[in-house]
Amino acid sequence: MKGDKHEEQELGSEPTASQQPTEEEEALIEFHRSYRELFEFFCNHTTIHGAIRLVCSQHNRMKTAFWAVLWLCTFGMMYWQFGLLFGEYFSYPVSLNINLNSDKLVFPAVTICTLNPYRYAKIKEELEELDRITEQTLYDLYKYNFSNTLVAHPRGRRDLGETLPHPLQRLPGPAPPHEARRARMASSVRDNNPQVNRKDWKIGFQLCNQNKSDCFYQTYSSGVDAVREWYRFHYINILSRLPVDASVSLEKDQLDNFIFACRFNQVSCNQANYSHFHHPMYGNCYTFNDKNNSNLWMSSMPGINNGLSLTLRTEQNDFIPLLSTVTGARVMVHGQDEPAFMDDGGFNLRPGVETSVSMRKETLDRLGGTYGDCTKNGSDIPVQNLYGSKYTQQVCIYSCFQENMIKECGCAYLFYPPLPGVDFCDYRKHNSWGYCYYKLQDAFASNRLGCFTKCRKPCSVTSYQLSAGYSRWPSVTSQDWVFQMLSLQNNYTINNKRNGVAKLNIFFEELNYKTNSESPSVTMVTLLSNLGSQWSLWFGSSVLSVVEMAELIFDLLVITFLMLLRRIRSRYWSPGRGRRGAREVASTPASSLPARFCPNPASPSSSPPGPATSLALTAPPPAYATLGPCPSLASSAGASSSACTPGEP
């Protein structure tokens, strides 16, 4: 701010010679007096292109208006582009990076099941009873006689029907429309065939809640599907009565009855290379090279001779024909610390065929946080991991269903691990669990339980891409000696021949594996680069020009603040405040007034005031409209002083 330096006289002292105001000195910080002056200075000195055109054509208003409109439109376009860039950045897009690596690979875990549910000795009688009831039901519904496959028993139909709840029955289907019925009758007359309405049949069984107030029929249009599902429902109830350690008590020689030969990298397998578990639908299952294996298999060479080779028995001596309608084996390839979901990721082996499966490893690393909806280890998922294994989306989904099953139905479903202290569902203990399960299954499929929403994808996933090839094994010319060797060494029945054996080869196609990783598509560096490009395109300026704009805004705020401050001070110190203000100022001691106020003598006098003369103010201070200092009193002998006038700023 600009001002003049002056010295103040003490009250009551005799003035000396008048002092002249000093020359103006440049202040440390100066601000412009008006908006116009600030705007002209900015346009004349800024590095932004086109700004000088706003002030250089003062005598040509049309050109000035043209450049003003053009400058504002350019400014608006630039910030519209800025909005698009910021919107793209805060949408957090990702880019997929693909890398090819070549190194030794850890061989995955391989699970193989017999496709033949095991007949436990403790439930053998109950399974035989279920077979007899199913035999009678099929005869009643389809007039099919099982006497050739199942042993006949002298029980009556009533005795058989009363042993199991939820009997399988035929339900009338919806009546066909009038036109369809007329067309069917015309067709039967034209073809001279009797009318058959069996296509309209619905086969199913009834399920009710606890108090029988709500019931529904679980129906199927296919009789085969209805019989298998009904048999499966009763089989689960019977299997749930087994002790928990029943599957562990199986003899260790079960592997020799299923797998004739096992080799990896031309080395024979042993019991330390596999673990056993029982699946309710696929029977005895064996997992090779799982996480419990002390030495994980490593593949240093690709090819069929450097992988896993198995010779399997596909005989079904203790077969349950009403539960499993296929023959062969079930195979799944998965990670060491992942459970084997045979229903979801497995494939079947055909008897009498050599199946060669080549693998390719592929990993995917997703970005979490704001860039993607994934979880690193499942610790932030509100679902308890019932499998005790590595987090996968399937593990979470099935754990979520089991939690809802226990909560809603009061028991655990046999196919999934239970919570401690919770029994598996059995209609002898929980007579309405079937009603609850099928209702819950419908809500689960439609995501009304929220399991698919809660269970997010893992951020790191390893998968194996499989390609299979098939060939007849053994060949016609070699089958005689092959079957002879199997019969001598493995007690294989030669009469079964090709339908009783299968061969499996699993190997890496190549040691190159693909790694897919996500990276931010728009980083902060990319955002700043794009913003700078847009700024240079529309204004041809740099970062320093941005600082100039910030300086302009700061100056505008300061000038506005000073103008408001001057207005407030001028209103507060205005002489027109009235007599009350004058009395307040007059009664104020001179010593308490600011030094910049100019006192006036009480009355004009030709003689200079003495030291004892008291000064009195007869008027309020001048209006505080300016910040300029008052000049010193020009006194001489016999001269009277007058009120000072405000100085120029």
Tab-separated table of C-alpha atoms in Angstrom, residues 105-110 262-265 267-270 272-274 288-290 293 295-299 307-310 336 508:
chain	number	residue	atom	x	y	z
A	105	LEU	CA	5.520	-75.935	-13.059
A	106	VAL	CA	3.930	-77.482	-10.005
A	107	PHE	CA	1.690	-80.311	-11.125
A	108	PRO	CA	-1.935	-79.691	-10.061
A	109	ALA	CA	-4.011	-81.953	-7.852
A	110	VAL	CA	-6.038	-84.627	-9.662
A	262	CYS	CA	-0.222	-95.197	-11.339
A	263	ARG	CA	2.920	-93.479	-12.648
A	264	PHE	CA	4.183	-89.907	-12.628
A	265	ASN	CA	7.303	-88.942	-14.560
A	267	VAL	CA	7.972	-93.288	-11.393
A	268	SER	CA	5.344	-95.416	-9.650
A	269	CYS	CA	2.996	-93.774	-7.154
A	270	ASN	CA	2.599	-94.808	-3.521
A	272	ALA	CA	1.914	-90.983	0.279
A	273	ASN	CA	0.864	-89.408	-3.026
A	274	TYR	CA	-2.913	-89.571	-2.549
A	288	PHE	CA	-3.304	-87.208	-6.050
A	289	ASN	CA	-0.697	-84.542	-5.275
A	290	ASP	CA	-2.862	-82.572	-2.848
A	293	ASN	CA	1.612	-84.515	-0.084
A	295	ASN	CA	6.757	-83.634	-1.939
A	296	LEU	CA	4.662	-81.895	-4.559
A	297	TRP	CA	5.094	-83.146	-8.084
A	298	MET	CA	7.049	-80.847	-10.391
A	299	SER	CA	6.965	-80.914	-14.194
A	307	GLY	CA	2.755	-86.496	-16.599
A	308	LEU	CA	0.339	-88.675	-14.635
A	309	SER	CA	-0.689	-92.002	-16.147
A	310	LEU	CA	-3.468	-94.117	-14.579
A	336	GLN	CA	-3.610	-78.241	-4.218
A	508	PHE	CA	1.323	-80.281	-19.529
